[in-house]
XYZ file of C-alpha atoms in Angstrom:
721
model
C 0.314 0.250 -0.525
C 1.415 3.483 -0.725
C -0.332 6.530 1.198
C 0.709 10.316 0.099
C -0.172 13.655 -0.349
C 0.637 17.418 -2.037
C 3.848 17.511 -2.731
C 3.392 21.276 -1.854
C 2.872 19.664 2.094
C 4.796 18.080 4.150
C 4.086 14.947 4.309
C 4.463 10.096 5.049
C 4.303 7.801 2.664
C 5.128 4.432 3.205
C 5.616 1.483 0.260
C 3.960 -1.503 2.018
C 5.943 -3.314 -0.536
C 9.682 -2.690 0.373
C 8.531 -1.693 3.780
C 9.979 2.391 1.818
C 9.501 4.862 4.469
C 9.646 8.413 2.976
C 9.124 11.255 4.914
C 9.071 15.179 3.156
C 10.143 18.756 5.251
C 9.370 21.409 3.216
C 12.732 20.825 1.748
C 14.262 17.982 2.440
C 13.804 13.791 2.460
C 14.321 11.450 5.141
C 13.769 7.612 4.101
C 14.002 4.234 6.221
C 13.459 0.844 5.637
C 11.825 -1.855 7.344
C 13.058 -5.005 7.089
C 11.033 -7.256 8.659
C 12.971 -10.588 8.120
C 16.364 -9.272 9.069
C 14.264 -7.762 11.954
C 15.500 -4.228 11.472
C 14.585 -0.845 10.452
C 17.867 0.029 8.116
C 18.232 4.013 6.929
C 17.995 4.448 3.330
C 18.728 8.357 2.826
C 18.969 11.580 4.409
C 19.009 14.598 2.026
C 17.417 16.339 -1.401
C 13.966 15.740 -1.475
C 13.086 12.734 -3.643
C 10.315 11.195 -5.007
C 8.762 7.757 -3.691
C 9.533 5.763 -6.243
C 13.237 6.852 -6.259
C 13.440 5.887 -2.411
C 11.806 2.813 -3.175
C 14.732 1.797 -5.203
C 17.785 3.340 -3.319
C 20.105 -0.024 -2.210
C 21.052 0.359 1.994
C 24.151 1.214 2.836
C 26.064 -2.561 4.455
C 29.594 -2.785 6.165
C 31.786 -5.649 4.304
C 31.220 -9.030 6.055
C 33.606 -10.287 8.276
C 33.309 -11.590 12.186
C 34.741 -8.804 13.205
C 32.561 -5.960 11.903
C 29.503 -4.906 12.844
C 27.374 -4.975 9.272
C 24.612 -2.893 11.447
C 26.779 -0.184 12.677
C 25.936 3.026 11.954
C 22.688 1.798 8.960
C 20.008 0.618 11.803
C 17.437 3.611 12.694
C 17.112 2.840 16.625
C 20.331 0.237 16.851
C 20.092 -2.006 20.375
C 22.632 -3.985 22.415
C 21.914 -7.188 20.913
C 23.349 -9.266 17.976
C 27.244 -8.041 16.168
C 26.160 -4.607 16.992
C 29.134 -2.812 17.891
C 28.065 1.153 17.426
C 27.018 2.927 20.015
C 23.535 1.230 21.095
C 20.179 3.999 21.119
C 18.716 0.998 23.531
C 20.601 -1.097 26.216
C 18.225 -2.973 28.921
C 19.408 -5.489 31.430
C 16.188 -7.397 32.847
C 14.705 -9.331 35.779
C 17.266 -12.488 35.489
C 20.532 -9.994 34.679
C 20.617 -11.045 30.912
C 21.120 -7.786 28.418
C 21.495 -8.716 24.766
C 17.973 -7.728 22.576
C 16.774 -9.506 20.047
C 13.716 -7.486 17.704
C 11.661 -8.627 15.417
C 9.519 -5.387 13.261
C 5.987 -6.170 14.141
C 3.718 -3.610 11.842
C 4.346 -0.213 10.853
C 1.555 1.866 11.874
C 0.169 5.512 9.993
C -0.981 7.719 12.781
C -2.318 10.588 10.633
C -0.785 12.218 7.241
C 2.452 13.561 9.095
C 2.747 10.680 12.239
C 4.589 7.220 11.246
C 5.025 4.583 13.858
C 7.028 1.085 14.032
C 6.458 -0.834 15.821
C 8.932 -3.078 16.903
C 9.173 -6.343 19.872
C 12.044 -8.463 21.415
C 12.095 -12.253 19.943
C 10.663 -13.658 23.382
C 11.109 -11.231 25.517
C 8.718 -8.744 27.686
C 9.811 -5.260 25.936
C 8.634 -3.705 22.912
C 9.669 -0.399 21.758
C 7.735 1.660 19.059
C 9.477 4.781 16.528
C 7.732 7.513 16.428
C 8.651 9.661 13.329
C 6.187 13.329 12.917
C 6.390 16.534 10.165
C 5.403 18.975 11.290
C 3.723 21.161 9.401
C 4.671 24.273 6.852
C 8.859 23.392 7.862
C 11.732 21.435 7.711
C 11.878 20.335 10.387
C 11.969 15.654 11.844
C 11.156 15.717 15.679
C 11.273 11.839 16.347
C 11.088 9.777 20.055
C 10.349 6.855 21.451
C 8.123 4.791 24.233
C 9.058 1.347 25.407
C 5.639 -1.176 26.747
C 6.388 -3.231 29.357
C 4.837 -6.202 27.443
C 4.953 -9.374 30.466
C 3.485 -10.009 34.161
C 4.613 -9.649 37.106
C 6.372 -12.838 36.939
C 8.903 -11.483 34.373
C 10.195 -9.048 37.452
C 11.281 -5.622 36.001
C 12.763 -4.418 33.337
C 15.775 -1.935 33.299
C 16.748 0.226 31.507
C 20.372 1.627 30.706
C 20.212 3.350 27.786
C 16.646 5.132 26.365
C 17.717 7.419 23.961
C 14.842 9.210 21.293
C 16.363 8.574 18.441
C 19.555 7.978 16.195
C 19.745 10.244 13.249
C 22.375 7.713 10.051
C 23.541 10.562 8.459
C 25.304 10.299 4.475
C 28.710 9.283 3.658
C 30.774 12.182 3.299
C 34.303 12.035 3.310
C 34.727 14.272 6.972
C 32.553 15.796 8.706
C 32.458 18.625 11.059
C 30.811 19.317 14.042
C 29.805 22.156 15.558
C 28.518 22.851 18.983
C 28.039 25.828 21.813
C 30.372 25.287 24.826
C 30.715 28.190 27.980
C 29.901 27.961 31.901
C 28.365 30.966 34.139
C 27.959 34.015 32.236
C 29.898 32.244 29.262
C 27.642 30.792 28.117
C 27.232 29.916 24.092
C 30.602 29.744 22.597
C 30.467 28.711 18.830
C 32.792 25.769 17.954
C 32.937 23.790 14.625
C 36.081 21.160 14.983
C 36.699 18.365 13.188
C 35.045 14.882 13.934
C 37.260 11.583 14.742
C 36.745 8.447 14.395
C 34.396 7.275 17.913
C 32.235 8.797 19.872
C 32.667 11.859 20.547
C 29.675 12.872 23.650
C 28.247 16.312 24.129
C 26.028 16.361 27.228
C 25.298 17.273 30.975
C 25.000 14.859 33.994
C 24.082 18.552 36.357
C 20.626 17.864 36.371
C 19.684 20.246 33.886
C 20.482 21.518 30.562
C 23.774 23.477 31.239
C 26.000 26.467 30.919
C 28.390 24.216 29.165
C 26.990 22.467 26.504
C 23.721 22.941 25.607
C 21.677 19.875 23.525
C 22.028 20.323 20.625
C 25.150 19.396 17.833
C 25.348 20.328 14.118
C 27.292 18.107 10.908
C 28.781 19.314 7.910
C 31.485 18.008 5.744
C 33.862 20.790 6.275
C 32.403 23.320 3.499
C 29.409 24.642 4.893
C 29.249 28.639 5.563
C 26.441 30.807 7.057
C 24.656 30.905 3.701
C 25.374 27.780 1.880
C 26.110 23.887 2.231
C 24.512 21.140 3.358
C 24.079 21.018 6.969
C 22.737 18.393 9.970
C 21.278 20.063 12.801
C 20.473 17.571 15.837
C 18.096 18.967 18.909
C 16.925 17.402 22.108
C 13.551 18.719 24.043
C 15.675 18.080 27.478
C 15.570 20.018 30.565
C 17.204 17.617 32.942
C 20.024 15.384 32.311
C 21.210 14.805 28.619
C 23.304 13.096 26.312
C 23.804 13.310 22.117
C 26.715 10.605 21.263
C 27.808 11.118 17.386
C 29.769 8.483 16.351
C 32.073 8.059 13.073
C 32.924 4.162 12.333
C 35.796 3.579 10.831
C 34.012 1.992 7.498
C 32.373 5.403 6.956
C 29.003 5.712 8.245
C 28.050 8.514 10.847
C 24.940 8.630 13.359
C 23.733 11.522 15.926
C 22.211 9.482 19.106
C 20.439 11.866 21.364
C 18.911 10.952 24.640
C 18.035 12.311 28.218
C 19.810 10.803 31.234
C 23.446 9.131 31.143
C 25.825 6.563 32.095
C 23.917 5.408 35.508
C 20.782 6.964 34.772
C 18.698 3.887 34.960
C 14.752 3.813 34.579
C 12.993 0.821 36.015
C 9.979 -0.071 33.979
C 7.846 -2.640 35.769
C 5.381 -4.810 34.000
C 2.536 -3.243 32.198
C 5.074 0.509 32.687
C 5.436 2.367 29.595
C 8.322 5.464 29.454
C 8.483 7.741 26.355
C 11.066 9.423 25.897
C 11.395 13.456 25.133
C 10.993 14.842 21.415
C 14.944 14.844 19.208
C 14.605 17.598 16.651
C 16.535 17.112 12.876
C 16.843 18.933 10.012
C 19.149 19.373 6.483
C 19.700 22.243 4.609
C 21.757 22.836 1.870
C 21.380 26.060 2.739
C 24.080 26.067 5.662
C 24.184 27.715 9.148
C 22.718 30.553 8.863
C 18.838 28.764 6.880
C 19.447 25.852 9.572
C 18.642 28.341 12.754
C 16.346 30.086 10.248
C 14.200 27.059 10.185
C 14.616 26.236 14.045
C 13.256 29.149 14.611
C 10.361 28.919 12.691
C 9.366 25.104 13.706
C 9.767 26.721 17.751
C 7.721 29.793 16.756
C 5.314 27.548 14.860
C 4.682 23.999 16.730
C 6.065 24.669 20.418
C 6.129 28.163 21.926
C 3.511 29.236 23.962
C 1.892 32.489 23.194
C 4.249 32.748 19.564
C 2.013 35.316 18.092
C 3.060 38.086 21.756
C 5.211 40.418 21.624
C 7.412 40.339 25.225
C 6.856 42.702 26.752
C 9.561 45.437 27.089
C 10.636 44.099 30.954
C 12.187 45.962 34.475
C 14.074 44.181 37.175
C 14.944 45.406 40.215
C 17.741 42.928 41.340
C 21.018 45.097 40.262
C 19.765 47.872 42.027
C 18.149 46.832 45.386
C 19.634 43.252 45.500
C 18.149 41.580 48.414
C 18.123 45.115 50.546
C 14.360 45.032 48.503
C 11.886 46.370 50.254
C 7.718 49.177 49.283
C 9.860 51.867 49.349
C 12.623 51.823 47.151
C 10.412 49.073 44.677
C 8.073 51.888 44.048
C 10.168 54.423 43.963
C 12.028 52.235 41.568
C 8.401 50.782 39.460
C 7.624 55.127 38.989
C 10.613 55.572 37.079
C 10.784 52.290 35.063
C 7.529 53.943 34.156
C 8.730 56.818 32.988
C 11.215 54.570 30.698
C 7.924 52.837 29.287
C 8.460 49.742 30.913
C 5.192 47.032 30.463
C 6.763 44.744 32.831
C 8.024 45.208 36.676
C 9.731 41.922 38.009
C 10.204 42.181 41.722
C 13.823 39.978 42.126
C 15.302 38.021 45.050
C 14.881 38.963 48.341
C 11.076 39.678 48.606
C 10.172 36.206 51.153
C 10.699 35.899 54.291
C 14.234 35.216 56.040
C 15.511 36.085 52.926
C 18.140 38.839 54.324
C 21.036 37.042 51.813
C 21.662 33.657 49.989
C 22.529 31.484 53.464
C 17.633 31.258 54.427
C 14.398 31.735 52.598
C 14.909 29.328 49.986
C 10.959 27.262 50.695
C 9.542 29.744 52.978
C 7.324 32.101 50.059
C 5.678 34.065 51.526
C 6.210 37.850 52.681
C 8.935 39.110 53.856
C 7.540 40.611 57.204
C 9.722 43.356 58.039
C 10.040 44.451 54.355
C 6.771 44.215 53.145
C 4.421 44.952 56.003
C 1.416 44.925 53.962
C 2.199 42.018 51.583
C 3.369 42.537 47.959
C -0.784 43.944 47.464
C -0.008 47.104 47.648
C 3.550 47.473 45.508
C 1.268 45.022 42.778
C -1.772 47.386 42.883
C 0.833 50.316 42.088
C 2.055 48.719 38.993
C -0.443 47.936 37.925
C -1.648 51.558 38.624
C 1.437 52.731 36.627
C 0.055 51.167 33.522
C 2.749 47.368 33.949
C 2.480 44.475 34.810
C 3.566 42.432 37.282
C 6.346 40.044 38.389
C 8.240 37.787 40.687
C 11.635 36.260 40.201
C 10.896 32.792 42.227
C 13.208 29.587 42.923
C 10.198 26.405 43.461
C 12.978 24.104 43.479
C 15.428 24.724 46.020
C 15.527 24.911 49.756
C 18.340 26.323 51.920
C 19.080 23.997 54.928
C 17.813 27.770 57.514
C 14.849 26.868 56.714
C 11.002 26.116 57.883
C 9.853 23.993 55.020
C 13.766 22.457 55.451
C 12.918 21.905 59.219
C 10.276 20.730 58.607
C 10.343 18.341 55.280
C 14.369 17.743 55.238
C 13.766 13.990 53.545
C 12.140 16.103 50.055
C 15.351 17.103 49.452
C 17.268 15.493 46.692
C 19.902 12.654 48.419
C 20.728 9.230 48.793
C 20.650 8.236 52.590
C 24.024 7.478 53.211
C 25.710 10.570 52.060
C 26.381 13.986 52.776
C 24.367 16.542 51.279
C 26.819 18.758 49.398
C 25.323 22.922 49.521
C 25.744 24.681 46.690
C 24.845 28.517 46.746
C 24.168 27.464 50.374
C 21.379 25.796 48.999
C 19.963 22.104 48.148
C 17.501 21.192 45.704
C 13.986 19.489 45.886
C 13.407 16.450 44.200
C 10.239 17.440 42.022
C 10.094 13.672 41.418
C 7.599 13.297 44.464
C 4.520 13.937 43.634
C 4.155 15.344 47.247
C 7.362 17.795 46.589
C 6.056 19.643 43.117
C 1.799 19.702 45.282
C 3.124 21.491 47.678
C 4.693 23.572 45.183
C 2.168 23.836 43.235
C -0.499 25.163 46.043
C 2.360 28.136 46.474
C 2.537 28.880 43.404
C -0.674 29.302 42.873
C -1.852 30.833 46.315
C 1.138 33.828 45.746
C -0.055 34.311 41.872
C -3.721 34.933 42.571
C -3.101 36.143 46.346
C -0.783 39.105 44.730
C -1.985 39.329 41.395
C 0.456 38.158 39.890
C 1.438 38.537 35.500
C 5.029 37.371 35.328
C 7.074 34.133 36.987
C 11.192 34.864 36.677
C 11.888 31.114 37.617
C 15.217 30.365 38.952
C 17.409 27.344 38.960
C 20.741 28.214 41.405
C 22.634 25.539 41.672
C 23.057 21.608 40.251
C 22.741 17.578 41.601
C 24.606 16.298 43.661
C 24.230 13.167 45.586
C 21.022 12.865 43.603
C 18.756 9.884 44.019
C 15.408 8.731 45.733
C 15.024 9.105 49.578
C 15.088 5.781 49.606
C 17.395 4.534 47.256
C 16.831 1.597 44.681
C 18.147 0.261 41.193
C 16.763 3.170 39.651
C 17.243 6.387 42.427
C 19.544 8.351 39.550
C 16.210 8.501 37.965
C 15.896 11.818 39.273
C 18.146 13.324 36.517
C 15.192 12.809 33.894
C 11.795 12.285 36.709
C 12.861 15.708 38.422
C 12.227 17.146 35.088
C 9.214 15.708 34.801
C 7.943 17.104 37.869
C 9.138 20.242 36.743
C 7.273 20.204 33.865
C 3.589 19.004 35.385
C 4.010 21.845 37.763
C 4.614 24.944 34.985
C 2.242 22.585 32.939
C -0.261 22.418 35.529
C 0.477 26.492 36.630
C -0.224 27.755 32.718
C -3.976 25.732 33.105
C -4.979 26.970 36.373
C -3.764 30.869 35.138
C -3.379 31.624 31.101
C -2.807 34.897 31.675
C 0.613 34.105 33.412
C 3.848 34.130 31.761
C 7.196 32.756 32.205
C 10.798 33.361 32.087
C 13.353 30.198 32.615
C 16.456 31.312 34.283
C 18.930 28.626 35.948
C 21.197 31.638 37.174
C 21.511 33.571 33.181
C 21.285 30.275 30.541
C 21.700 27.171 32.343
C 18.290 26.369 31.721
C 18.113 26.519 27.798
C 16.338 23.825 25.431
C 13.175 23.538 23.102
C 11.407 20.838 26.990
C 11.219 24.411 28.513
C 10.172 26.416 25.859
C 7.072 24.507 25.181
C 6.365 25.960 28.560
C 7.639 29.149 29.067
C 7.381 32.646 27.736
C 11.375 33.322 27.373
C 14.723 32.289 28.700
C 17.295 35.136 30.831
C 20.428 34.244 28.342
C 23.420 34.577 30.902
C 23.977 36.178 34.153
C 26.691 37.811 32.262
C 25.370 41.892 31.139
C 28.345 43.081 29.629
C 27.069 44.401 26.511
C 30.106 43.540 24.503
C 29.991 39.697 26.134
C 26.436 39.891 24.868
C 27.295 39.798 21.587
C 29.126 36.308 21.783
C 26.784 34.769 24.206
C 23.664 36.208 21.789
C 25.671 34.415 18.632
C 25.600 31.306 20.023
C 21.380 31.376 21.325
C 20.217 32.509 17.806
C 22.035 28.994 16.244
C 18.781 27.263 17.384
C 16.537 30.111 19.274
C 14.933 33.021 17.676
C 15.203 36.300 19.464
C 11.732 36.357 20.638
C 13.121 34.241 23.608
C 16.431 35.803 24.304
C 16.169 38.215 27.395
C 18.234 41.039 27.247
C 19.031 44.236 29.210
C 20.007 47.605 29.942
C 22.180 47.427 32.933
C 24.581 49.909 34.497
C 28.367 51.079 33.554
C 30.618 49.937 34.876
C 29.233 46.406 34.443
C 28.904 44.503 37.281
C 30.534 41.905 36.814
C 33.407 42.728 33.999
C 33.673 46.069 35.070
C 33.305 47.268 31.468
C 32.585 51.326 31.131
C 29.886 50.721 28.136
C 28.296 53.667 25.926
C 24.640 53.597 27.150
C 23.732 53.892 22.448
C 25.633 50.668 22.758
C 24.459 48.592 25.971
C 21.301 49.759 23.716
C 21.496 48.462 20.955
C 22.791 44.494 22.329
C 20.024 44.723 23.556
C 17.512 45.586 21.250
C 18.607 42.395 19.777
C 15.759 40.506 21.504
C 13.790 40.647 23.663
C 14.724 44.180 25.855
C 14.889 44.639 29.542
C 15.869 46.957 31.865
C 18.004 45.608 34.574
C 19.983 48.950 36.085
C 19.822 51.075 38.912
C 17.333 54.145 37.380
C 17.814 56.028 40.639
C 21.472 56.361 39.951
C 20.400 57.269 36.286
C 21.097 61.113 35.366
C 18.243 63.030 33.512
C 20.332 62.923 29.797
C 20.632 58.874 30.439
C 17.150 59.043 31.598
C 15.443 60.502 28.543
C 18.397 58.641 26.279
C 17.156 55.099 27.182
C 13.313 56.784 27.230
C 13.933 57.309 23.577
C 15.713 53.614 23.154
C 13.126 51.671 24.694
C 10.315 53.969 22.192
C 12.403 52.419 19.503
C 12.683 49.509 20.578
C 8.792 49.050 20.422
C 8.516 50.258 16.860
C 11.370 47.472 16.060
C 10.147 44.919 18.199
C 7.862 43.108 15.681
C 10.591 42.509 12.679
C 13.407 41.687 15.275
C 10.812 39.454 17.285
C 9.049 37.335 14.863
C 10.745 38.200 12.016
C 13.878 35.726 9.828
C 17.459 36.822 12.085
C 20.797 36.781 9.108
C 23.858 37.048 11.492
C 26.211 39.376 8.808
C 29.038 39.357 10.391
C 30.031 37.064 13.497
C 31.725 38.406 15.998
C 35.397 37.709 16.900
C 35.978 37.185 13.039
C 36.721 41.199 11.956
C 36.162 44.536 14.140
C 32.471 44.432 13.125
C 29.839 42.367 14.270
C 26.514 43.050 12.523
C 22.977 41.403 12.635
C 20.363 41.264 10.003
C 16.152 40.888 10.555
C 13.391 41.165 8.557
C 10.155 40.889 8.704
C 7.968 37.564 7.317
C 6.834 40.151 4.691
C 10.424 41.672 3.671
C 8.659 44.694 3.608
C 10.833 45.678 7.152
C 14.671 45.157 7.977
C 16.590 46.551 11.070
C 20.384 46.335 10.474
C 22.962 46.019 13.942
C 26.331 46.962 13.547
C 28.757 46.855 16.318
C 32.297 47.628 16.934
C 33.092 46.681 20.472
C 36.980 47.928 20.805
C 38.074 51.083 17.495
C 41.009 48.921 15.891
C 43.395 50.699 13.031
C 43.344 50.476 9.030
C 41.144 50.226 5.411
C 36.983 51.119 6.399
C 34.798 47.571 6.036
C 33.335 46.717 2.842
C 29.683 47.538 2.982
C 27.217 44.966 4.066
C 25.273 42.478 2.124
C 21.381 42.361 3.159
C 20.081 39.055 2.758
C 16.343 38.031 2.165
C 14.986 41.954 0.531
C 12.437 41.988 -2.598
C 15.050 42.195 -5.544
C 12.977 44.733 -7.609
C 11.824 46.850 -4.243
C 13.034 49.731 -3.086
C 13.602 50.612 0.672
C 14.249 53.784 2.464
C 16.084 54.326 5.722
C 13.612 55.611 7.890
C 16.093 57.828 9.602
C 18.189 59.489 6.730
C 16.115 59.065 4.309
C 18.877 56.989 1.914
C 16.782 54.261 -1.059
C 18.324 51.513 -2.440
C 17.079 48.964 -4.182
C 16.562 45.229 -3.184
C 19.142 44.180 -5.402
C 21.764 46.657 -4.712
C 21.345 46.362 -0.863
C 22.226 42.642 -1.227
C 24.566 42.986 -4.095
C 26.950 45.971 -3.842
C 25.653 45.732 0.332
C 24.788 48.622 2.765
C 26.286 51.383 3.063
C 27.843 51.323 6.580
C 26.661 54.237 9.159
C 28.708 56.264 10.269
C 30.084 55.763 13.896
C 31.414 57.101 16.475
C 34.600 57.687 17.608
C 36.399 54.655 19.924
C 35.489 52.033 21.211
C 32.621 50.565 21.540
C 31.100 52.705 18.912
C 27.586 50.784 17.546
C 24.195 51.996 14.956
C 20.921 49.763 13.762
C 19.259 50.686 9.832
C 15.935 50.510 10.034
C 14.619 50.136 5.501
C 11.389 50.125 5.054
C 10.066 49.917 1.312
C 7.978 51.742 -0.418
C 7.811 50.925 -4.365
C 8.180 47.116 -5.443
C 6.241 43.564 -5.040
C 9.201 41.554 -6.557
C 10.603 38.297 -6.022
C 12.421 37.175 -2.421
C 16.545 37.715 -2.807
């Protein structure tokens, strides 16, 4: 049987005779073949589009046959531990009798919808089935995969322990060489983009921290070493997991390469009782022949269209009080800051850490989420009411997953903390992690959060997470105690989902000491993320460049803070600070009581200007024109979906002697149309701006110079460039 859809839409097509399945995105094809005789699902093609008739005729690669080779290695869609398979397994288990090898057989191929198909496999003799899900979300270029496991036996069979349980294995075509791209870094130094050759063997990216991590992010790109920003084939794989995770790129000596993506890490075992099941997080992947920039824009489109809860909303300009008052918050100084923030044009006022009982510093109070009696003797409602009267939404900082030992909560429930019973808990930042894999803990969190939001008319939560896991395990340790590395995040998801259901107008920003929890899984439940605790406007260019590889500007929170910067000490003009932060979701975090009248006036103008360009920045297509560190300038372009408006930022962090840089060649414009500079009234055709380039605007002298160019189409309805 063959099922297919119109060629203009993403689809799944199945040829029942050959067992071939063709998945078509808007710009690529992915082909697999079910081999019932061998009990496996083999990969055929991932790349350029092709028709089903050709997909059926394509050969399947196999390694040369000898007693030392793994003939399936790199070829199977979902390799298991068992038989002559020596590569990285996507699935590895231990049965109740201590044995582990699997012997798969194919049950059936079941179309769920036109864009979703399931391949069902099971072990030939043991009580375990696994179902491979493939989905092609409409209107884009991203594939989605996940896997479901089912214990099909009875109590007599005992439990099955899942040792590795990947969402997907993504086989790649053969190329002479491969280059891997990823980001690395640390706290306040997130998003350092790096591309380097992929060696033969296994290259693993991951987090054992219980959260996504500052040091890496759950995605990677692969290319043959010849791709650039706007040309060349690129494959990309990501994982929607907010706990511990692992991506393994394996390149074999025989010339096969693939990426395995899954939650957990070595030792994070999951127990599956008889009748039990487990569903993995979704893995996302794409192929494009148009470089890293197109790969990013494809992911941006997918996240806006299929992941974010409210992608149609423009994110508000916020003011956050942390850097102005730190822990010394009280009703009086917050009211003073709120009035100044409203005068600047802020639309959301966020009261940060220090507002709750016992919180005079970071050594106490976490867990006791009622207003500080000395700092807010009337509670938070009077402040919230005044913020609303000033025309702003009211937001609060919270850290629900953490507890201080010096708190009433810990004294009452010390068993709620993640720990193994014979280990001494390690305090980091003077706090411990609550076990959100436990229903009684998430139930407590949901109750107090619901009360807090309802009683104080809270519109926005900044949800923080300020330390990694240590000694993580169930209070009553068992054979799968370390499942908390994945189940904690699932508990977090349940709280967020239920909270948002109860309060549909509530908006949430994800934060983990900055960018320590950023992934498609958390973005499905939040509206934006705090990109980094480092607000230095120059450092942020590098951080934001790495962030943009997968995530759109419309979720990237960025603040204008004081100068000298409180973290780095760098002195940066306000113009540069605004231009850096305006490239994402603009926020202000400085001490407004110390800003001069001239600074406040400049800030007021910056906020007004941002509101004008905000629809293009937050909803438009992003083009990275000049990357940080590759020359004297960094430049980013945003283009509205209809190509009627373009916004271009240019930054020069340091003064450098030499000839002037060439014009900026813009991208995506309508070639026959004419575009006018909204500030100078200069006018050019789209062809000129794309071919010759945009003449560079005059930059102020000295370090940290920047410019913003706004272009609007005034005539023409030609083709897109």
